[in-house]
PDB file of C-alpha atoms in Angstrom:
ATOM      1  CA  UNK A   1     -42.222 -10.528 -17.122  1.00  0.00           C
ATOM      2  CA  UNK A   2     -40.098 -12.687 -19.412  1.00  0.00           C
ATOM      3  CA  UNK A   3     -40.331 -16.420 -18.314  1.00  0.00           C
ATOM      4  CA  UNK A   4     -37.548 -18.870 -17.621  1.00  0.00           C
ATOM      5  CA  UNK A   5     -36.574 -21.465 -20.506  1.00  0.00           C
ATOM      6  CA  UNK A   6     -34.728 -24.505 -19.629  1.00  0.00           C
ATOM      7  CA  UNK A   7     -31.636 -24.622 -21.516  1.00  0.00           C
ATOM      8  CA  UNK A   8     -29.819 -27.434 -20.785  1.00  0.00           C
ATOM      9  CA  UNK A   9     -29.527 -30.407 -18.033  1.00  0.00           C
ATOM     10  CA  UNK A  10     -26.698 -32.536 -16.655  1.00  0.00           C
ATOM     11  CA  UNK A  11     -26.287 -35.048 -14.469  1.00  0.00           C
ATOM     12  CA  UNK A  12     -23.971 -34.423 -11.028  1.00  0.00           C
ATOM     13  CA  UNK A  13     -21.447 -37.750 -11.131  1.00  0.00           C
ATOM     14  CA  UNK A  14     -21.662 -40.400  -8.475  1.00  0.00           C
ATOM     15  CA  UNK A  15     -25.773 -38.589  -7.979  1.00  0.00           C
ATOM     16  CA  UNK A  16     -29.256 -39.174  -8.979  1.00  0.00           C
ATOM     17  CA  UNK A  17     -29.000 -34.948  -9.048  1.00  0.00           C
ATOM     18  CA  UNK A  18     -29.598 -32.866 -11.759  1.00  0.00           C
ATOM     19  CA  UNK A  19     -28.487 -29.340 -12.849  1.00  0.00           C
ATOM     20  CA  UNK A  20     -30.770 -27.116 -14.932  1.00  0.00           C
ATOM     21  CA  UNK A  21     -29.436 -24.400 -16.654  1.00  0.00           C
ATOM     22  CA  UNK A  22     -32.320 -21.988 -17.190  1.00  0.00           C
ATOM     23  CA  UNK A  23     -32.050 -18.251 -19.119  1.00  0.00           C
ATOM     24  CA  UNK A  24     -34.805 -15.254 -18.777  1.00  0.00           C
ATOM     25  CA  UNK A  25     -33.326 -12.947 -21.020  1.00  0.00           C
ATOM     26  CA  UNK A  26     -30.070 -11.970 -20.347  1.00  0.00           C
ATOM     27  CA  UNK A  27     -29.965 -13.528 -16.945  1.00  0.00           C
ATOM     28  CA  UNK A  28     -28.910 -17.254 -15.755  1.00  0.00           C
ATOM     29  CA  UNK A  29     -29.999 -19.600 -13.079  1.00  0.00           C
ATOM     30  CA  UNK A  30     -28.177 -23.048 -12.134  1.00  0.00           C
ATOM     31  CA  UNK A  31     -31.072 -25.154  -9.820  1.00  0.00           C
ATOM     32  CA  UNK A  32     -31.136 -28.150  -8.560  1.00  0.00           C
ATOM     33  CA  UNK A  33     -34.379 -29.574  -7.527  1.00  0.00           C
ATOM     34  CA  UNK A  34     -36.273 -25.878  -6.315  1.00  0.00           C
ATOM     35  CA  UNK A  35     -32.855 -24.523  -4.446  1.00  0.00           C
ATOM     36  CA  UNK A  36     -31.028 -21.963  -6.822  1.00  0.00           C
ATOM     37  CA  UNK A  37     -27.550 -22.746  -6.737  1.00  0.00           C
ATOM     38  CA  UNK A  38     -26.285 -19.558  -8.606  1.00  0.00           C
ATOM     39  CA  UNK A  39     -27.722 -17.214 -10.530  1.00  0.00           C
ATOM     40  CA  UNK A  40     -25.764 -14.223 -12.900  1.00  0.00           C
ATOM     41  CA  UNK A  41     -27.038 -11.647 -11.396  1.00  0.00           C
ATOM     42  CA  UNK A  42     -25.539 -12.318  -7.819  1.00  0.00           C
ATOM     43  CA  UNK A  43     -22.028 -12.611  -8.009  1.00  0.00           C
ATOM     44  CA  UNK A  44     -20.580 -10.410  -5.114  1.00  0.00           C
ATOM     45  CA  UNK A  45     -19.858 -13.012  -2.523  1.00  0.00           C
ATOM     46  CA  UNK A  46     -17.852 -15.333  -5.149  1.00  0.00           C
ATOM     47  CA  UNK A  47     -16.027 -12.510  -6.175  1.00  0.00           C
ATOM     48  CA  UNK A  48     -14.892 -11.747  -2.790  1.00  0.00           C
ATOM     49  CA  UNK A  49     -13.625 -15.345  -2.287  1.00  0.00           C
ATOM     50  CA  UNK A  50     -11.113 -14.643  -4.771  1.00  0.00           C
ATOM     51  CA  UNK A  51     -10.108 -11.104  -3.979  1.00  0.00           C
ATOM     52  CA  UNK A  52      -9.651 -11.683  -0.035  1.00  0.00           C
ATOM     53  CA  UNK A  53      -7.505 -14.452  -0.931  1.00  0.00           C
ATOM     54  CA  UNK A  54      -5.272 -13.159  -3.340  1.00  0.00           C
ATOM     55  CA  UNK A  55      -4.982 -10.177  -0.533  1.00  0.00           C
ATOM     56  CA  UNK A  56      -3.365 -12.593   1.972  1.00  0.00           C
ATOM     57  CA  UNK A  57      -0.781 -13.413  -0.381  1.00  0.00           C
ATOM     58  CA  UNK A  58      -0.410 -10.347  -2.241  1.00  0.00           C
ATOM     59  CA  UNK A  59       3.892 -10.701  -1.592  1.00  0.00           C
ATOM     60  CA  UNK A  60       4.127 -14.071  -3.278  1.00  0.00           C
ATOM     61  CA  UNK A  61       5.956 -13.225  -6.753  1.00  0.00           C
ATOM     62  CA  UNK A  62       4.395 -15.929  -8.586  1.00  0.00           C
ATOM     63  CA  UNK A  63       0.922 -17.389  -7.176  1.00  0.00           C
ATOM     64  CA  UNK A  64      -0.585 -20.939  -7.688  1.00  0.00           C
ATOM     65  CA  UNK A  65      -3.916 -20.942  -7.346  1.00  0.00           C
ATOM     66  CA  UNK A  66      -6.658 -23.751  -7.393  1.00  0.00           C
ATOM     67  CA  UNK A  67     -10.703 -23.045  -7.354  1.00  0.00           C
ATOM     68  CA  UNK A  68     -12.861 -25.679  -6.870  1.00  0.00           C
ATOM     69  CA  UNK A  69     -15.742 -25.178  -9.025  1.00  0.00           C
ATOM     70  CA  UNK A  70     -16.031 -23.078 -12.136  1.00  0.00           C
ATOM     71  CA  UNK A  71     -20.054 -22.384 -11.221  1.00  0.00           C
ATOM     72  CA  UNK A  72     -20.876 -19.312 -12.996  1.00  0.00           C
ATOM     73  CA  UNK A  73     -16.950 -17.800 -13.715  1.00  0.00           C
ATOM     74  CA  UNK A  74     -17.291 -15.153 -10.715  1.00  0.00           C
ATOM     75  CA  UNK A  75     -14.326 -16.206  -8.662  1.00  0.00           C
ATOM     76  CA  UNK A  76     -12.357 -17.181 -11.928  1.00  0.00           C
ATOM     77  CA  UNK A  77     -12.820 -13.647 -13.180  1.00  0.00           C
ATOM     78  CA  UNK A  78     -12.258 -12.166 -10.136  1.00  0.00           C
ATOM     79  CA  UNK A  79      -8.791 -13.724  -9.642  1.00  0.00           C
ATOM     80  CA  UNK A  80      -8.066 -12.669 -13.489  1.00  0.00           C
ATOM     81  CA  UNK A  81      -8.656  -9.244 -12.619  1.00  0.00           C
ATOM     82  CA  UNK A  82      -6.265  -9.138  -9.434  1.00  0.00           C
ATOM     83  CA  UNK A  83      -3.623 -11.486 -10.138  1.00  0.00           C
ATOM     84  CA  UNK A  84      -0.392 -10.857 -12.374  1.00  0.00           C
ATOM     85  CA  UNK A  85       0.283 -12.034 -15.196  1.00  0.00           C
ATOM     86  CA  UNK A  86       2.794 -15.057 -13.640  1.00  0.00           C
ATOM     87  CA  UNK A  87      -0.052 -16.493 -11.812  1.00  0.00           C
ATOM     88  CA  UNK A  88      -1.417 -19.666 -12.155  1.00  0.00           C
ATOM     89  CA  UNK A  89      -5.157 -20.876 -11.940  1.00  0.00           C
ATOM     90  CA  UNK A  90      -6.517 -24.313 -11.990  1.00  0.00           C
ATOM     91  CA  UNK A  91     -10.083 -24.654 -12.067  1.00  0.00           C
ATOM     92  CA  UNK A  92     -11.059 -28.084 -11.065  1.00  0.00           C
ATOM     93  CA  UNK A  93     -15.276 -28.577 -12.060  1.00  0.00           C
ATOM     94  CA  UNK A  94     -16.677 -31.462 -11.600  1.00  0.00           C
ATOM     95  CA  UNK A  95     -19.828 -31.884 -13.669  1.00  0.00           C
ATOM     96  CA  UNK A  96     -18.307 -31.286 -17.976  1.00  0.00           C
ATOM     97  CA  UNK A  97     -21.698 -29.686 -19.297  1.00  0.00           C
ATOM     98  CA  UNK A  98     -21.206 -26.599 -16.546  1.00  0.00           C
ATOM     99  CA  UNK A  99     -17.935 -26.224 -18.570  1.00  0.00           C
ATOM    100  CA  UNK A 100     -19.570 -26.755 -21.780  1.00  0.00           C
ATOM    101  CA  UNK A 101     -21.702 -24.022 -20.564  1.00  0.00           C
ATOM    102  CA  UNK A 102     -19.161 -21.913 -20.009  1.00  0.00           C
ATOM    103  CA  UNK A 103     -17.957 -22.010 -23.742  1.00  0.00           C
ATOM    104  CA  UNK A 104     -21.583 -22.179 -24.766  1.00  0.00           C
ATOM    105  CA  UNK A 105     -24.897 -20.888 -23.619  1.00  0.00           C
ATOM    106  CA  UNK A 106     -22.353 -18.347 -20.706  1.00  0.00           C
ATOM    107  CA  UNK A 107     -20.216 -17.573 -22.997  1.00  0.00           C
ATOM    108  CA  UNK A 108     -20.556 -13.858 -23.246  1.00  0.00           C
ATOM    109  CA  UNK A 109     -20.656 -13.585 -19.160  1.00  0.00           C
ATOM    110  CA  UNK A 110     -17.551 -15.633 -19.225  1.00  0.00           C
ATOM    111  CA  UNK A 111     -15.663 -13.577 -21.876  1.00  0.00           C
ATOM    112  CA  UNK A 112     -12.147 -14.514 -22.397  1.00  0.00           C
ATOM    113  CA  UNK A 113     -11.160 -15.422 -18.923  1.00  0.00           C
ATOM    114  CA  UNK A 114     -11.668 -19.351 -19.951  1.00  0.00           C
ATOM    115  CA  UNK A 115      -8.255 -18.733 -22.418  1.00  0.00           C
ATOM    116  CA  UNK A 116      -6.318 -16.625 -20.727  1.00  0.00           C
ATOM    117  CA  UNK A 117      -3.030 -18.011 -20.574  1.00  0.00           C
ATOM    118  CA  UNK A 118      -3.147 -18.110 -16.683  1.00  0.00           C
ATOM    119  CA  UNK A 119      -6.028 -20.751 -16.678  1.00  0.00           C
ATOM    120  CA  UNK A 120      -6.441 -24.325 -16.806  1.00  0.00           C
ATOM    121  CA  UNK A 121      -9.372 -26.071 -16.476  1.00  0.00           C
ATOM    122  CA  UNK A 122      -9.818 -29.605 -15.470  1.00  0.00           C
ATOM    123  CA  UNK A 123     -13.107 -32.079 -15.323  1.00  0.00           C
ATOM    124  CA  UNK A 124     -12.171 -33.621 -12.675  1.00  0.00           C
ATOM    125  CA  UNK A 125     -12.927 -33.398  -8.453  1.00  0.00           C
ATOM    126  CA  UNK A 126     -11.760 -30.966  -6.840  1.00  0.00           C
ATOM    127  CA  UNK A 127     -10.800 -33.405  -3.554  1.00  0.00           C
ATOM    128  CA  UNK A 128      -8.527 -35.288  -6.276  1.00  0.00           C
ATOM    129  CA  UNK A 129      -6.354 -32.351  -7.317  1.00  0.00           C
ATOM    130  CA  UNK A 130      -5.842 -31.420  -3.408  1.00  0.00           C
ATOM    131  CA  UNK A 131      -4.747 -34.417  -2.278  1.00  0.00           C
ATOM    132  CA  UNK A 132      -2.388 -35.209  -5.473  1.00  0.00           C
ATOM    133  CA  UNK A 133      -0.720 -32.146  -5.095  1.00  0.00           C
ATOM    134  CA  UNK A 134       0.797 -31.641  -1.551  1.00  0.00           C
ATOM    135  CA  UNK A 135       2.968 -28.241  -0.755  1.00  0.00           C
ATOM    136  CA  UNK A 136       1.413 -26.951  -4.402  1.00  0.00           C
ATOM    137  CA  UNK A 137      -0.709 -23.941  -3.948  1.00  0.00           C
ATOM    138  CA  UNK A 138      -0.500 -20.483  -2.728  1.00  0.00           C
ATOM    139  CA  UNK A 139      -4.199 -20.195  -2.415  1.00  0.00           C
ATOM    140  CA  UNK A 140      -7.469 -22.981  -2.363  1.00  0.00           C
ATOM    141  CA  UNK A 141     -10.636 -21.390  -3.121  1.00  0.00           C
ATOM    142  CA  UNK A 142     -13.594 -23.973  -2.401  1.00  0.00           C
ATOM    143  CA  UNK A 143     -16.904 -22.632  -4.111  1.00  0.00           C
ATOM    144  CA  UNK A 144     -18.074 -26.784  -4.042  1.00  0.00           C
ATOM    145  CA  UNK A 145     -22.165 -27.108  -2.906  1.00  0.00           C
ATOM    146  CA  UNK A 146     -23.204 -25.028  -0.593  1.00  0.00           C
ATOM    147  CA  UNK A 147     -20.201 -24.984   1.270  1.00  0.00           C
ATOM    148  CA  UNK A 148     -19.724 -27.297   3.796  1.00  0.00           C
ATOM    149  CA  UNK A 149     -23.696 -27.381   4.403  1.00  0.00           C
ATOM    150  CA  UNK A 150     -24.444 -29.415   1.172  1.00  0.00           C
ATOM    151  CA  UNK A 151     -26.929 -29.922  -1.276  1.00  0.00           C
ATOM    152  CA  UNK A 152     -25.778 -31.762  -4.448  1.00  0.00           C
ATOM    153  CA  UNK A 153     -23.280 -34.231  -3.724  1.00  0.00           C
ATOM    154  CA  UNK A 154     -22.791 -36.082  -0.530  1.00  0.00           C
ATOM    155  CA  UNK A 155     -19.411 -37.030  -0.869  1.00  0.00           C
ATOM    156  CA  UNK A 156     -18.735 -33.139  -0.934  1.00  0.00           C
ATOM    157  CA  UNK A 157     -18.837 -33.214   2.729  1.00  0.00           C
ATOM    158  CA  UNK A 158     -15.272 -35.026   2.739  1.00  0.00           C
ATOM    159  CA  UNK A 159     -14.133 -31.884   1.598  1.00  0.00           C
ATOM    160  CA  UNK A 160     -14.944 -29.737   4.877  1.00  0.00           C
ATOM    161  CA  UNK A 161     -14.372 -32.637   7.505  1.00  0.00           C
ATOM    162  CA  UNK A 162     -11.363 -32.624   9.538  1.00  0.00           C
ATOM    163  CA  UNK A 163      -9.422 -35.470   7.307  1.00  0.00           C
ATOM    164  CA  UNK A 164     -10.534 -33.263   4.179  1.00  0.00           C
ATOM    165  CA  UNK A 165      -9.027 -29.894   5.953  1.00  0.00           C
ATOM    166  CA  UNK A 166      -5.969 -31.754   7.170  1.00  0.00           C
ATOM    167  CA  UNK A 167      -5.042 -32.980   3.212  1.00  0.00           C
ATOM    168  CA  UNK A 168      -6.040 -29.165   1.879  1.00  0.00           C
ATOM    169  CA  UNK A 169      -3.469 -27.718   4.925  1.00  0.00           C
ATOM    170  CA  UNK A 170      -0.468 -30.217   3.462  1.00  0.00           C
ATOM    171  CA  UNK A 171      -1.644 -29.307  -0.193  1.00  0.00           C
ATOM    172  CA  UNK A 172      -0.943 -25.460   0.622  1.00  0.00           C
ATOM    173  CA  UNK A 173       2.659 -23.691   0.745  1.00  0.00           C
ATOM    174  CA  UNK A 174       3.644 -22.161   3.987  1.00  0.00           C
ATOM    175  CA  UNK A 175       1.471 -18.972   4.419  1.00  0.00           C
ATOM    176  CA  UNK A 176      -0.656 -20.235   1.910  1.00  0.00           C
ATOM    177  CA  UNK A 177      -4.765 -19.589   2.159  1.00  0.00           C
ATOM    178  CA  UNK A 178      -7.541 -21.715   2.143  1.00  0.00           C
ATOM    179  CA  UNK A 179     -11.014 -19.791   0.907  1.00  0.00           C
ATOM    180  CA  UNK A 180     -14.020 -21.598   1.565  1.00  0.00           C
ATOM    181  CA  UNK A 181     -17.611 -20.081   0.634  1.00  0.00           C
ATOM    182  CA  UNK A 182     -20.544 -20.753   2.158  1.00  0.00           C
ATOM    183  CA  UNK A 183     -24.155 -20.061   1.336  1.00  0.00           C
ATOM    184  CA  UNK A 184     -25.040 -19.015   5.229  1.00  0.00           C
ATOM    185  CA  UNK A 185     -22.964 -19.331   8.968  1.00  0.00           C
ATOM    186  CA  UNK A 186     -21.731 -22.527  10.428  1.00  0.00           C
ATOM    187  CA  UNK A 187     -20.736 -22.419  14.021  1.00  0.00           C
ATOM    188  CA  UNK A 188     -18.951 -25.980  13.892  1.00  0.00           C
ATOM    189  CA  UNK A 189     -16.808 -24.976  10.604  1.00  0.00           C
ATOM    190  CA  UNK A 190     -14.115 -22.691  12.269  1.00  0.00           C
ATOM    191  CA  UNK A 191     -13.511 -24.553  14.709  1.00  0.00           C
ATOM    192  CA  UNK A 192     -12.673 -27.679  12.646  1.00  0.00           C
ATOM    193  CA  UNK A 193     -10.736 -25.369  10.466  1.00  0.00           C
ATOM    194  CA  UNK A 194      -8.316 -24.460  13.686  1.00  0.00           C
ATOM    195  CA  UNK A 195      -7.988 -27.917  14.736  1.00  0.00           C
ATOM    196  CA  UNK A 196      -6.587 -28.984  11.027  1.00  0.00           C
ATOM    197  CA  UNK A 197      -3.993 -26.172  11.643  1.00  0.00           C
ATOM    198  CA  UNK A 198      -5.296 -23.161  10.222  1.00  0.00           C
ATOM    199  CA  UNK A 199      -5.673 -19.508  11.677  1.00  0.00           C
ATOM    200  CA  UNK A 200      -9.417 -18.796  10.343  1.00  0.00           C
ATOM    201  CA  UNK A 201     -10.990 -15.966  10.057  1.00  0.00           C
ATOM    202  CA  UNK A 202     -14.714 -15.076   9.030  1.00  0.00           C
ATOM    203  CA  UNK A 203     -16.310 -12.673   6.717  1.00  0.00           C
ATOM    204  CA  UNK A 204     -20.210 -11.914   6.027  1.00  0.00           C
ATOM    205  CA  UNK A 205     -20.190 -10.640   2.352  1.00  0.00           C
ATOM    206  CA  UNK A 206     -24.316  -9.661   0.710  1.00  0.00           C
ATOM    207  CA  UNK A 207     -24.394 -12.030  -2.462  1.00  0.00           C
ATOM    208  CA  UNK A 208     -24.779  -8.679  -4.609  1.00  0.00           C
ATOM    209  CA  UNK A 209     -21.407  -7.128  -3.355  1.00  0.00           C
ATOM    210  CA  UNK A 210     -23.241  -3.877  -2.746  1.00  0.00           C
ATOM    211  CA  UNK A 211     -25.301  -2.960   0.850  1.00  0.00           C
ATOM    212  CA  UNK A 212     -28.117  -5.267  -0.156  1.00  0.00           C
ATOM    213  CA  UNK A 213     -29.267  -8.829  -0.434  1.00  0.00           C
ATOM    214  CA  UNK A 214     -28.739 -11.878   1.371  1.00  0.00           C
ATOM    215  CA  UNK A 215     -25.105 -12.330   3.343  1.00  0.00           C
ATOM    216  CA  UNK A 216     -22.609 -15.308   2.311  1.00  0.00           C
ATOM    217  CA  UNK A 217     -19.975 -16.529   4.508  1.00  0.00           C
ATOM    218  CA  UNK A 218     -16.552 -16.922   3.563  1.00  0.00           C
ATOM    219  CA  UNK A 219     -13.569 -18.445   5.499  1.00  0.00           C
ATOM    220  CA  UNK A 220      -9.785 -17.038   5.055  1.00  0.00           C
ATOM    221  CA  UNK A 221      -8.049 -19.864   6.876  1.00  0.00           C
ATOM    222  CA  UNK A 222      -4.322 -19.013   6.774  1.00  0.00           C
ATOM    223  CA  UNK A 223      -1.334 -21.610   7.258  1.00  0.00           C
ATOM    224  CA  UNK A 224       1.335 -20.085   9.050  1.00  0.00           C
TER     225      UNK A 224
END
């Protein structure tokens, strides 16, 4: 079996964390510490985020969407691949060298979505763009951690608290979605998601899009 090589390291800001980018042949792995955060071969559940949301707005003539977190490209390309040509995507990632990445080492699993006219990318926080930009979006996607269970970044967690939902609900359009993935179930989330105004509702998705592997949680929390 071919072995992993370390490609590349960066720091997560405001952390003592650190990402490793690692390759076996074709494939790539983002870890942190021993927990694998995303790897290229899995990409079915952060696909999904993308396509269920763009599903709930489907009628809107000229979508604005945001994703929070670039990761690997999967919900980026996936929103490429279902959205017209009028859309518009931010991609807010925090940590530069996973967009560096992206342009680099990634490059050929990324393709051309990173300059497609649609697409801007910002190094910035994710939390900053929502709450700078009230009645904004169509569509939130939040691919940030491990969803609102975290592992790199504690001040992540701000994102999926009831003051954090409440500032994503005024930073949506009426009818507008909020899509929040989620590395397993969390019986709390849903309900905090209704009480910042949202109509929520759940979806198991396997991590390879197919009938196998592990199952990811997503959130389609709607504002009426």
């Amino acid at each position: 079996m071919i072995p992993w090589e370390k490609i590349d390291t960066a720091r997560i800001p405001g952390t003592e964390g650190e990402l490793r980018l690692m390759r076996r042949g074709r494939e790539f792995s983002i870890m942190l510490g021993t927990n694998e955060l995303m790897n290229s071969r899995l990409s079915g559940s952060e696909a999904a985020l993308a396509t269920l949301a763009a599903k709930k707005i489907e009628k809107v003539a000229k979508p604005r969407f945001l994703i929070g977190g670039l990761g690997m490209g999967f919900t980026l390309r996936a929103a490429l691949a279902v959205l017209a040509a009028e859309a518009e995507i931010t991609v807010a990632e925090l940590v530069p060298a996973v967009v560096a990445w992206a342009r680099g080492p990634m490059a050929e699993i990324f393709g051309d979505s990173l300059n497609d006219p649609r697409v801007s990318i910002q190094e910035v926080d994710v939390a900053d763009v929502i709450e700078r930009n009230p009645r904004t979006y169509d569509a939130i996607l939040l691919d940030v951690d491990n969803g609102p269970e975290g592992l790199t970044r504690k001040a992540n967690d701000a994102l999926y608290d009831i003051s954090g939902l409440k500032i994503a609900h005024t930073a949506l359009r009426r009818g507008g979605v909020l899509a929040v993935w989620s590395s397993g179930p969390n019986v709390k989330f849903p309900k905090s998601l209704s009480r910042a105004g949202f109509t929520v509702n759940e979806v198991a998705v396997r991590a390879t899009g197919r009938g196998r592997g592990v199952r990811h949680v997503i959130w389609i929390a709607v504002k009426e």
